[in-house]
Tab-separated table of C-alpha atoms in Angstrom:
chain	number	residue	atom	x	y	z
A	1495	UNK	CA	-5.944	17.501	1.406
A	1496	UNK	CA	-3.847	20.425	0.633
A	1497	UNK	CA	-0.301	19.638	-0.668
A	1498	UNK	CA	1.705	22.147	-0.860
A	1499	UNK	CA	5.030	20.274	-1.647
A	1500	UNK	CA	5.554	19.227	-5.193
A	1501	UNK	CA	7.951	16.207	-4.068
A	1502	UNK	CA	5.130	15.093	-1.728
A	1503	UNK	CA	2.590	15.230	-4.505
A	1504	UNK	CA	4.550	12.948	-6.697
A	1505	UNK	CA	5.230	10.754	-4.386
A	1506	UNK	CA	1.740	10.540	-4.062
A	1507	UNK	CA	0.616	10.454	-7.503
A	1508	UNK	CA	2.915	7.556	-8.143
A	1509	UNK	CA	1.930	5.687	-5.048
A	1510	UNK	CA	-1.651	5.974	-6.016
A	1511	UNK	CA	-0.804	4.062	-9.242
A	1512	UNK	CA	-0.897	0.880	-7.323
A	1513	UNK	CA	-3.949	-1.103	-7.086
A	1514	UNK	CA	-5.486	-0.676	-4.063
A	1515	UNK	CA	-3.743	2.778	-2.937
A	1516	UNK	CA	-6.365	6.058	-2.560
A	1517	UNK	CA	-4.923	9.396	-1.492
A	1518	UNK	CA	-5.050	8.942	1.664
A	1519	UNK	CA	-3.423	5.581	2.217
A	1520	UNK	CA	-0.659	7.419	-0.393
A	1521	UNK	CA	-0.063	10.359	1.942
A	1522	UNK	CA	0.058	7.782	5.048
A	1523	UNK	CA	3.025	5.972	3.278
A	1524	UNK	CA	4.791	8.896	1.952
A	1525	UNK	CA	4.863	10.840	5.016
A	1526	UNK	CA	5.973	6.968	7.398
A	1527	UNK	CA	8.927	6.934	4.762
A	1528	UNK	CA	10.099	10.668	5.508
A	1529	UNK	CA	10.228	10.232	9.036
A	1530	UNK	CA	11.862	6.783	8.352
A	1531	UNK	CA	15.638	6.635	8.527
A	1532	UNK	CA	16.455	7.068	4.847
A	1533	UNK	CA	17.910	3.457	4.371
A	1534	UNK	CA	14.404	2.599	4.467
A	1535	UNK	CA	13.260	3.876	1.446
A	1536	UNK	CA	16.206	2.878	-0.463
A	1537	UNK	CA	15.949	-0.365	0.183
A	1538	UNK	CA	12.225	-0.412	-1.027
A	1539	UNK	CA	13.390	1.715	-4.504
A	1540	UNK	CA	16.100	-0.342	-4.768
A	1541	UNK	CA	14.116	-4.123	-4.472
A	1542	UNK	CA	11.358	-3.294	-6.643
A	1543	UNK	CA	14.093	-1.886	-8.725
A	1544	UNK	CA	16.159	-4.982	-9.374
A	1545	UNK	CA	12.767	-6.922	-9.166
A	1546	UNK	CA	10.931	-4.898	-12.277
A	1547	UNK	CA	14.665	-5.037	-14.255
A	1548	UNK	CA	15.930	-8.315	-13.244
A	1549	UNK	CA	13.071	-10.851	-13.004
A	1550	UNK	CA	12.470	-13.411	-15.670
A	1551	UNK	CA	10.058	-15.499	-16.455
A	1552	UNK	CA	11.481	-19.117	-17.057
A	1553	UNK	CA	12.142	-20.397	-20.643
A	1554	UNK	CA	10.339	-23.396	-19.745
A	1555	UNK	CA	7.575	-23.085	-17.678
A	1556	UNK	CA	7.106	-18.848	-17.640
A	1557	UNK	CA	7.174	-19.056	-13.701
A	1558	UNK	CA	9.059	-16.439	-12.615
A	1559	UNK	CA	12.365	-17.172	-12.272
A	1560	UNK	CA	15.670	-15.356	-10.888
A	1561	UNK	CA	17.902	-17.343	-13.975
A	1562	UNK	CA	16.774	-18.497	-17.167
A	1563	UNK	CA	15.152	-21.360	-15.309
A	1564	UNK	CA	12.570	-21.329	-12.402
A	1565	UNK	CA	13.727	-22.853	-8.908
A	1566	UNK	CA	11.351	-25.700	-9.662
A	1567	UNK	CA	12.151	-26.227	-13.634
A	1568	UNK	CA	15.822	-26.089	-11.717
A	1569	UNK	CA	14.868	-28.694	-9.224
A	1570	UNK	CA	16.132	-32.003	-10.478
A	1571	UNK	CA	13.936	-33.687	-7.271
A	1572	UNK	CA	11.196	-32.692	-9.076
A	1573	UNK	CA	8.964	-35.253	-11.092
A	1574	UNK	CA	9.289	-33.597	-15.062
A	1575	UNK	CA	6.590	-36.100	-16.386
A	1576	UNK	CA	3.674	-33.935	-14.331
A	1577	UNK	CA	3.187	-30.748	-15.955
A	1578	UNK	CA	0.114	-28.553	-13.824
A	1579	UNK	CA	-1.316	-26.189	-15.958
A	1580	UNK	CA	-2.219	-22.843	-13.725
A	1581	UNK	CA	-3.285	-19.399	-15.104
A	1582	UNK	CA	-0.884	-17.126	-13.550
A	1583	UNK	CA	2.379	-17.448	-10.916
A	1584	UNK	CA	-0.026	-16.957	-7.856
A	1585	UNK	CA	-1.863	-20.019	-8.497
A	1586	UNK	CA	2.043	-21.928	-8.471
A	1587	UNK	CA	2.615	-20.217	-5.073
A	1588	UNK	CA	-0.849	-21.482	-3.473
A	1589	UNK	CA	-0.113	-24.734	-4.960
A	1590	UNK	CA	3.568	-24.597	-3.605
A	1591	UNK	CA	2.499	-23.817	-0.136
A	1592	UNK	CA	0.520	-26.893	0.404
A	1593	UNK	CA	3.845	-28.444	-0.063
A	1594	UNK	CA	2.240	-31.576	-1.332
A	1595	UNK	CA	2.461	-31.108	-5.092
A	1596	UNK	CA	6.305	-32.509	-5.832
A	1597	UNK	CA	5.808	-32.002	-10.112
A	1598	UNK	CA	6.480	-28.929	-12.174
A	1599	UNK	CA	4.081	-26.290	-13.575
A	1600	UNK	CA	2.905	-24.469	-16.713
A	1601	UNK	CA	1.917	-21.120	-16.576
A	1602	UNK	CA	-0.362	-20.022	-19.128
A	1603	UNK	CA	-0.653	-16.374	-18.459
A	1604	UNK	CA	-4.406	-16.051	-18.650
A	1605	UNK	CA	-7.208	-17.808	-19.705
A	1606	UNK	CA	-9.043	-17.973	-23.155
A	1607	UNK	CA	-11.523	-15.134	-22.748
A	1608	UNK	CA	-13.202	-14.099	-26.460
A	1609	UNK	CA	-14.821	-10.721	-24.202
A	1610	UNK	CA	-11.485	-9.582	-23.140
A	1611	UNK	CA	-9.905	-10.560	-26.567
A	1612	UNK	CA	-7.904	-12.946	-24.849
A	1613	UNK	CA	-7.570	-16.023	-27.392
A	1614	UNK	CA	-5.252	-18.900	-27.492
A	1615	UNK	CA	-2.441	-17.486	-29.331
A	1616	UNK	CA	-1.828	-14.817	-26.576
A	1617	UNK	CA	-1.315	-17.629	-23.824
A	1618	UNK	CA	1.627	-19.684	-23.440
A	1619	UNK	CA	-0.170	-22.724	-25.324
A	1620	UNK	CA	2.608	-23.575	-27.602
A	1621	UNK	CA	5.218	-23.643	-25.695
A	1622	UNK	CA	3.185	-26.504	-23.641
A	1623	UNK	CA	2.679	-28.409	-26.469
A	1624	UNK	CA	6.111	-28.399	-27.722
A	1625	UNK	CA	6.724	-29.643	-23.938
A	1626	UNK	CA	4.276	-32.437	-24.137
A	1627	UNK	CA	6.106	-33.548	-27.445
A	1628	UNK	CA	9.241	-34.911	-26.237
A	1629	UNK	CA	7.980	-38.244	-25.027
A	1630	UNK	CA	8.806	-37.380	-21.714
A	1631	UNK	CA	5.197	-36.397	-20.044
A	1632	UNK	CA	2.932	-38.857	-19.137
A	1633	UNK	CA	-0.075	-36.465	-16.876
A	1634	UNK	CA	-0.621	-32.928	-17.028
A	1635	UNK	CA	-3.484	-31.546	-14.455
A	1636	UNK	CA	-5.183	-28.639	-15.320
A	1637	UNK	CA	-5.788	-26.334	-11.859
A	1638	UNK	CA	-7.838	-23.728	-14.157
A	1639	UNK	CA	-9.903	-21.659	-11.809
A	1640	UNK	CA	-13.791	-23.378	-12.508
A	1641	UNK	CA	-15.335	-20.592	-14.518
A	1642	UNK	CA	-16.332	-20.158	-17.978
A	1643	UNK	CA	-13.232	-18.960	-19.350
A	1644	UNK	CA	-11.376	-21.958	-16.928
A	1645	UNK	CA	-13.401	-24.493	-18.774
A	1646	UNK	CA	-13.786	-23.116	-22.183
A	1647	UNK	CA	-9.491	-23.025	-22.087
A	1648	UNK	CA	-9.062	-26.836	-20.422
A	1649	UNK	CA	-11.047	-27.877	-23.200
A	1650	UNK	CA	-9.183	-26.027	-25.569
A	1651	UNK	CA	-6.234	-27.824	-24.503
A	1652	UNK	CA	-8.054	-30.898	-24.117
A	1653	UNK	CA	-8.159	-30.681	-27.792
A	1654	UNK	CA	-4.648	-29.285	-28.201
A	1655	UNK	CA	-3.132	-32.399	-26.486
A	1656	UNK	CA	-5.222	-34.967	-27.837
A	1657	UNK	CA	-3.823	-38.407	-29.218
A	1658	UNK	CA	-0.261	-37.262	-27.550
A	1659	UNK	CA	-0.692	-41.066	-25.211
A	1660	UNK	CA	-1.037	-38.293	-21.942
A	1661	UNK	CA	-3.132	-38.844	-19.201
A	1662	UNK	CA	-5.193	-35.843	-18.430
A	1663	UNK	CA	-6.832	-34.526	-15.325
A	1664	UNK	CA	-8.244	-31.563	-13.905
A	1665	UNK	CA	-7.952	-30.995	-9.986
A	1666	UNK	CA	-11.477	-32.441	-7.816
A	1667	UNK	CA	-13.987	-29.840	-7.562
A	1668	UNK	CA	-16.480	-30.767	-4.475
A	1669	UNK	CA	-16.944	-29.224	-1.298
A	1670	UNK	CA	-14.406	-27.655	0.549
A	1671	UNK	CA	-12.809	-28.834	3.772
A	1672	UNK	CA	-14.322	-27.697	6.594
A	1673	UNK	CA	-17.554	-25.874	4.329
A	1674	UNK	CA	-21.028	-27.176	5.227
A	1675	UNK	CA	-23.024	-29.380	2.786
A	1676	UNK	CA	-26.613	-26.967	3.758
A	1677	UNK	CA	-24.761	-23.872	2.342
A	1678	UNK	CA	-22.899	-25.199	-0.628
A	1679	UNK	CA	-24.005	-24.496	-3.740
A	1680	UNK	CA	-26.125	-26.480	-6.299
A	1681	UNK	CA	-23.103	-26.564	-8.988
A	1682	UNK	CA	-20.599	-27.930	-6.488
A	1683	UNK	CA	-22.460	-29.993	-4.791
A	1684	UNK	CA	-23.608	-31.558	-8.292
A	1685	UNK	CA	-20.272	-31.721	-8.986
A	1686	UNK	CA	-18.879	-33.355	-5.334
A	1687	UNK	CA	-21.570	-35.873	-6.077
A	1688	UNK	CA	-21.001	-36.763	-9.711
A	1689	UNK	CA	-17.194	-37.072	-8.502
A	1690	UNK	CA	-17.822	-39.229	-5.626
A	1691	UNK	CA	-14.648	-41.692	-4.447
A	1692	UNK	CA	-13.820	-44.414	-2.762
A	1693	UNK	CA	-14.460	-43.890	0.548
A	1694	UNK	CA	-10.837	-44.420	2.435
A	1695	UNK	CA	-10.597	-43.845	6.337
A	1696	UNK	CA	-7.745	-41.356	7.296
B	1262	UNK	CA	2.333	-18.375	0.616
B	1263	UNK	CA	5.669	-20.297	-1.260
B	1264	UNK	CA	7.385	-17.781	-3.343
B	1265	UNK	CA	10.125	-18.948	-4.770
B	1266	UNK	CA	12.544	-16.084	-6.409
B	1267	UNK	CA	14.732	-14.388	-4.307
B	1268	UNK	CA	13.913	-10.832	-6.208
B	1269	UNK	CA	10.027	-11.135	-5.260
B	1270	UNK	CA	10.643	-12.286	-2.171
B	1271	UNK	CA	12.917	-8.751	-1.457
B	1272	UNK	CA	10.209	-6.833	-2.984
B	1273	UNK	CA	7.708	-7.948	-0.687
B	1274	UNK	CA	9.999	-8.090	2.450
B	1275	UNK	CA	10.826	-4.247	1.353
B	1276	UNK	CA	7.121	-3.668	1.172
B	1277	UNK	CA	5.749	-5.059	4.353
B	1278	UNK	CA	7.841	-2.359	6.112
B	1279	UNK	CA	4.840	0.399	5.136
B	1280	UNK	CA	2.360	0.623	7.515
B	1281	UNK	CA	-0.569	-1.309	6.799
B	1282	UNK	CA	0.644	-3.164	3.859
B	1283	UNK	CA	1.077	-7.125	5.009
B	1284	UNK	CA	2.864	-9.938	2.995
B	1285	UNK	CA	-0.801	-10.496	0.838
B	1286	UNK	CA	-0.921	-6.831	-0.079
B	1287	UNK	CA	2.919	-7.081	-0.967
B	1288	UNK	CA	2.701	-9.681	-3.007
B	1289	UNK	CA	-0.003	-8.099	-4.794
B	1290	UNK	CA	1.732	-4.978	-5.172
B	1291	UNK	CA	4.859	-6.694	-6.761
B	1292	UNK	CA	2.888	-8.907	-9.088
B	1293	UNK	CA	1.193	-5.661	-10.164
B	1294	UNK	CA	4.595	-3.826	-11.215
B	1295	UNK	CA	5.414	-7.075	-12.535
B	1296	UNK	CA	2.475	-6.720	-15.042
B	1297	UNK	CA	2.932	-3.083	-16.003
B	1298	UNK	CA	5.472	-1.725	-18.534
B	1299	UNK	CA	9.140	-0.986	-16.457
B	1300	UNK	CA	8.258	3.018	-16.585
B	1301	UNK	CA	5.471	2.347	-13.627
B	1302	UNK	CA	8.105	0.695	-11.290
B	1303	UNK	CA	10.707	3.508	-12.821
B	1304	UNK	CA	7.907	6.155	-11.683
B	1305	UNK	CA	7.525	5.440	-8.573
B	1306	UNK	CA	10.875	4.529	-7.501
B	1307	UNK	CA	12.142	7.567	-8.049
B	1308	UNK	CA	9.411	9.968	-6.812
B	1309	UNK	CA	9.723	7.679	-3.679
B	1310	UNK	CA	14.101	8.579	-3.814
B	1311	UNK	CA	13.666	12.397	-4.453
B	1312	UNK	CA	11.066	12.592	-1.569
B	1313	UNK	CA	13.391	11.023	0.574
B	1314	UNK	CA	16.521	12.505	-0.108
B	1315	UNK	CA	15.637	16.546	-1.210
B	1316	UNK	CA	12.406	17.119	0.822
B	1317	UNK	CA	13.615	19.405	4.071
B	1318	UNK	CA	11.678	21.392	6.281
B	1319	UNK	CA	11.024	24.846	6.613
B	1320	UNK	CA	13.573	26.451	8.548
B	1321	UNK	CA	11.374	29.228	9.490
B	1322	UNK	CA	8.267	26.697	10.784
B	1323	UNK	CA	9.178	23.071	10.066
B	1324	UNK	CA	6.788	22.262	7.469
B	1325	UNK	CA	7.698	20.275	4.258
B	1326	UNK	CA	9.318	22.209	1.852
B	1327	UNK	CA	10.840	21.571	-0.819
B	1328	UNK	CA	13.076	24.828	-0.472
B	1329	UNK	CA	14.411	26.467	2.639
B	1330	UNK	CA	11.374	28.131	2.807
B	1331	UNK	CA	8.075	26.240	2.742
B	1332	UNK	CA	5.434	27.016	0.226
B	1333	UNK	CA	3.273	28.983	3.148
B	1334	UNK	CA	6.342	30.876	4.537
B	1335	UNK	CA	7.705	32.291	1.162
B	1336	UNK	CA	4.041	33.865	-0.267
B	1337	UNK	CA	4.233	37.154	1.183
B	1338	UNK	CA	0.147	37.190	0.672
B	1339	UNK	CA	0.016	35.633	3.891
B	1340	UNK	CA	-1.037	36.910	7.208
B	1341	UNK	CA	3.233	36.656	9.037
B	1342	UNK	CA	1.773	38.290	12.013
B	1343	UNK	CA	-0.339	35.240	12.534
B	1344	UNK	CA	0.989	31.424	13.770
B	1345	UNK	CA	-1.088	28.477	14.100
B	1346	UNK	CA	0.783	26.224	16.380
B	1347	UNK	CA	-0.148	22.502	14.810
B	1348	UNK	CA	1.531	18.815	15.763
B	1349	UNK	CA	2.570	17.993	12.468
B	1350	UNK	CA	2.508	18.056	8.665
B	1351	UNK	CA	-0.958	16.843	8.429
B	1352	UNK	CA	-2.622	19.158	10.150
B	1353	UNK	CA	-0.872	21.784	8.244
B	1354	UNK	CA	-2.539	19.812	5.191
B	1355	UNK	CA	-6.308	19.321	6.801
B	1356	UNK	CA	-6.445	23.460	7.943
B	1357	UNK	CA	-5.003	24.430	4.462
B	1358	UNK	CA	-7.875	22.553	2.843
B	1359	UNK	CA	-10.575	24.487	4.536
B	1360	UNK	CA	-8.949	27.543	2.666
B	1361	UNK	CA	-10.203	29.589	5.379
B	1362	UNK	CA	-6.838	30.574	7.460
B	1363	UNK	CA	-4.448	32.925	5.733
B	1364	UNK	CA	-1.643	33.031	8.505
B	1365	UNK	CA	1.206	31.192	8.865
B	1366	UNK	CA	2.019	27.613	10.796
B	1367	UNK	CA	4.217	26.449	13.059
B	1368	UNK	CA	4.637	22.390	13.615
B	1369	UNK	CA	5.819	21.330	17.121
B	1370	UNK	CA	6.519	17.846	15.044
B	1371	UNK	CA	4.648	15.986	17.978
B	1372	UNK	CA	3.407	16.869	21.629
B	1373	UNK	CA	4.761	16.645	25.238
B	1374	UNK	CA	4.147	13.211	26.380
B	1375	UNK	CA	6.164	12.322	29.543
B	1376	UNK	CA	4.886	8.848	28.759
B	1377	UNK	CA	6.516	8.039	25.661
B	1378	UNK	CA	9.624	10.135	27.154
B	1379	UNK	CA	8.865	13.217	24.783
B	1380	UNK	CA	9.564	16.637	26.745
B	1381	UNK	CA	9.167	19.750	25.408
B	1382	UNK	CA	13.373	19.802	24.067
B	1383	UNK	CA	12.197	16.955	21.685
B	1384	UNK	CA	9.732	19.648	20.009
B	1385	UNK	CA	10.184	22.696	17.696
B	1386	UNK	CA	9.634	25.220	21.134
B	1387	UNK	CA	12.170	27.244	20.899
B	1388	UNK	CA	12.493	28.397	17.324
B	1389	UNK	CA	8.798	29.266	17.779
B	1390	UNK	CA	9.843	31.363	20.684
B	1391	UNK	CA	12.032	32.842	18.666
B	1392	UNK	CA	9.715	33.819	16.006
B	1393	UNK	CA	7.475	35.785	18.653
B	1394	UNK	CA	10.487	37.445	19.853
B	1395	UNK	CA	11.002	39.101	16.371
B	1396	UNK	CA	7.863	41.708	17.428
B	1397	UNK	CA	5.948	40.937	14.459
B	1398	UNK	CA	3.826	38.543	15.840
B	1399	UNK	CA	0.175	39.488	17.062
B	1400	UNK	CA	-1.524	36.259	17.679
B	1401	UNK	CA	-0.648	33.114	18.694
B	1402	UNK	CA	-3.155	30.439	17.617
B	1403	UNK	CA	-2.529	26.682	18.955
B	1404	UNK	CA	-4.420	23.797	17.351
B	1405	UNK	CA	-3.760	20.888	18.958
B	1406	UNK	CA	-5.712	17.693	19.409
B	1407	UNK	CA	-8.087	17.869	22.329
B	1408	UNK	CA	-6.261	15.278	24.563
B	1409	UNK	CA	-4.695	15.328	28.025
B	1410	UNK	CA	-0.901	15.534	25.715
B	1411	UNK	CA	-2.126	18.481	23.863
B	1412	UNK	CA	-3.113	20.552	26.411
B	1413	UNK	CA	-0.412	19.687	28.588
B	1414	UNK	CA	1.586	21.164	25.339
B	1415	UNK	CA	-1.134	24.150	25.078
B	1416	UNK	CA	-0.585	24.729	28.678
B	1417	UNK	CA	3.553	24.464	28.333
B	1418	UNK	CA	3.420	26.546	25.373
B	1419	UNK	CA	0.946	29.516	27.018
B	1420	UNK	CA	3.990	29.613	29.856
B	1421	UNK	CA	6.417	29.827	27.796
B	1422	UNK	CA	4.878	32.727	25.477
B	1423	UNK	CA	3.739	34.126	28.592
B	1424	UNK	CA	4.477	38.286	28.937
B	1425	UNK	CA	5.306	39.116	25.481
B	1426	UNK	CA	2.306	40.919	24.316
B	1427	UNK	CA	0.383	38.556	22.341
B	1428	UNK	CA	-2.872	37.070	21.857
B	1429	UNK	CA	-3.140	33.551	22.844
B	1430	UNK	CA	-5.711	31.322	21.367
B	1431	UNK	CA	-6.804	28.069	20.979
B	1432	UNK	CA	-9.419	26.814	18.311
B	1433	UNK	CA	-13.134	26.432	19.488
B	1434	UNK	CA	-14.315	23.218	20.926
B	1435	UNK	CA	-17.899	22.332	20.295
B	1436	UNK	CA	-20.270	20.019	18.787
B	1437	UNK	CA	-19.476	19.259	15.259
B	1438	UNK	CA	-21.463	21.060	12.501
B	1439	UNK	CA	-23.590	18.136	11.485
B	1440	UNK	CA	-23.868	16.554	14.480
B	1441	UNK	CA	-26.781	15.866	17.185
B	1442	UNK	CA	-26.585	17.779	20.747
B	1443	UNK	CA	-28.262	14.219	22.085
B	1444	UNK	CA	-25.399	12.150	21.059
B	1445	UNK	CA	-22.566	14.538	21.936
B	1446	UNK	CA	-20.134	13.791	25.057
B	1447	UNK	CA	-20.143	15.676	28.298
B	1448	UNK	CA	-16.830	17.043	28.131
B	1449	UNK	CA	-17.547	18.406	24.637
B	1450	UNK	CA	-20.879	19.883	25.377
B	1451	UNK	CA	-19.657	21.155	28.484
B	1452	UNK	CA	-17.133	22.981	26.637
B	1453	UNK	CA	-19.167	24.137	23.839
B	1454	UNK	CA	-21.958	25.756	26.767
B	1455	UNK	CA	-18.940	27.664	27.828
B	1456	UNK	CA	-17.416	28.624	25.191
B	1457	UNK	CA	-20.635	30.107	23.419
B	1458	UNK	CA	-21.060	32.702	21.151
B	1459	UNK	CA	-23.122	35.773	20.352
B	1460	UNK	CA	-25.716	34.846	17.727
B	1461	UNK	CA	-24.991	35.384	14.541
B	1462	UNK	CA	-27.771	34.545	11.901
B	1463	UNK	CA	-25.922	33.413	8.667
């Protein structure tokens, strides 16, 4: 494509910045918000805006938060002896949605990864132990995706919590709901069998 | 998905407005911005705002400009005494990337379409007439889309531009270069047996 308007083109070049976002999507979306009343793209500038310059991560459990605490650190309904370790804030919203979970989190920000250079010390690690400290936490679960890097960090903090008198657990891996046993994989299906429960009718 | 700041949950209302971009995409978006340094969200904020609020259009043949004029209209190293009647903006974009035509444009900024309740009034008809008043103007060439609403427009336009001593044209239909005369449709190889040229070996 031919641009001949320099506005245009750095509307584009920004837009293609995103991940996700070619040329041509970028040129779709710049040329919707032109012929777009031009409340609409102020009110897109101005929310990601105030999102990049006023979003915080919370002091306590680096969710992202609107105040200096998250909504759930916040949440005084919330049980503050469960801590669930997660990787990043998109594993707290998939969590959050199931609506069953009613504990708080701790976002790590990553997992140990040696190949990426990604050690302990550049994960919130600390700050979870200095949680666990005051007496107050009896079970932290660790919903670490189940990779390499997953494991190799829960039992890094395995280690890290040790002799603290926690309980600590790591979310069921098995078969999903609704997946068939014939096309599950050998891992999981090790795993759903090695993990086997009590069998309780619904 | 449970997302529990107010500021993300803006950013992604804000974004699901673009076409094509749903509350997953969003949220992926705004997680992204979250992750790079403030001068990416900075960036595109305000290439987005200038867009908006200085790009115009040509007051000579409605194209974007960033000036009165548009880029095509003020380089005097193009054909004047040749328009190319197009819909919009992006077909001003796909014919300037050929780098073949060295005339100017004119964009109608849509076609007649009693169905949707556009008549010709709603289009940029009479400042074209206007232009081929001016007696400058030798040919007259209309690329529109090859639909029932663009030749009703072609049709409109050839009335209208009727008597006043130019040449009226409209860009060849015909089987695609590329493509196979087997798996071409009637209409279009009707057209292209009509419209057929003398032989010229390349």
């Amino acid at each position: 494509m031919n641009i001949n308007s320099r506005l245009l083109q750095d509307a584009i070049d920004a837009l293609t910045l995103l991940p996700g976002i070619g040329k041509k999507t970028a040129l779709r979306l710049a040329l919707f918000l032109l012929r777009q009343p031009p409340q609409t793209t102020e009110k897109l500038t101005l929310a990601l805006s105030r999102l990049r310059q006023e979003a915080r991560f919370c002091r306590q459990c680096h969710n992202l938060a609107d105040d200096e605490l998250c909504a759930i650190c916040q949440n005084h309904a919330r049980d503050a002896s469960l801590i669930c370790v997660v990787e990043s804030i998109r594993e707290v919203m998939a969590i959050e949605s199931t609506q069953q979970y009613r504990g708080t989190y701790h976002v790590l920000g990553g997992v140990i990864s040696p190949l990426d250079g990604i050690g302990p010390e550049h994960l919130n690690i600390e700050t979870l132990v200095q949680r666990c400290q005051n007496g107050k936490v009896r079970e932290v679960i660790m919903a670490l995706n189940p990779t390499l890097e997953g494991d190799t960090t829960a039992f890094y903090l395995s280690k890290r919590l040790e002799g603290m008198g926690l309980t600590l657990t790591t979310i069921a891996r098995g078969i999903a709901v609704g997946a068939e046993l014939e096309y599950t994989d050998d891992i999981t299906l090790a795993r759903s069998l090695a993990g086997r429960q009590p069998y309780q009718p619904q």
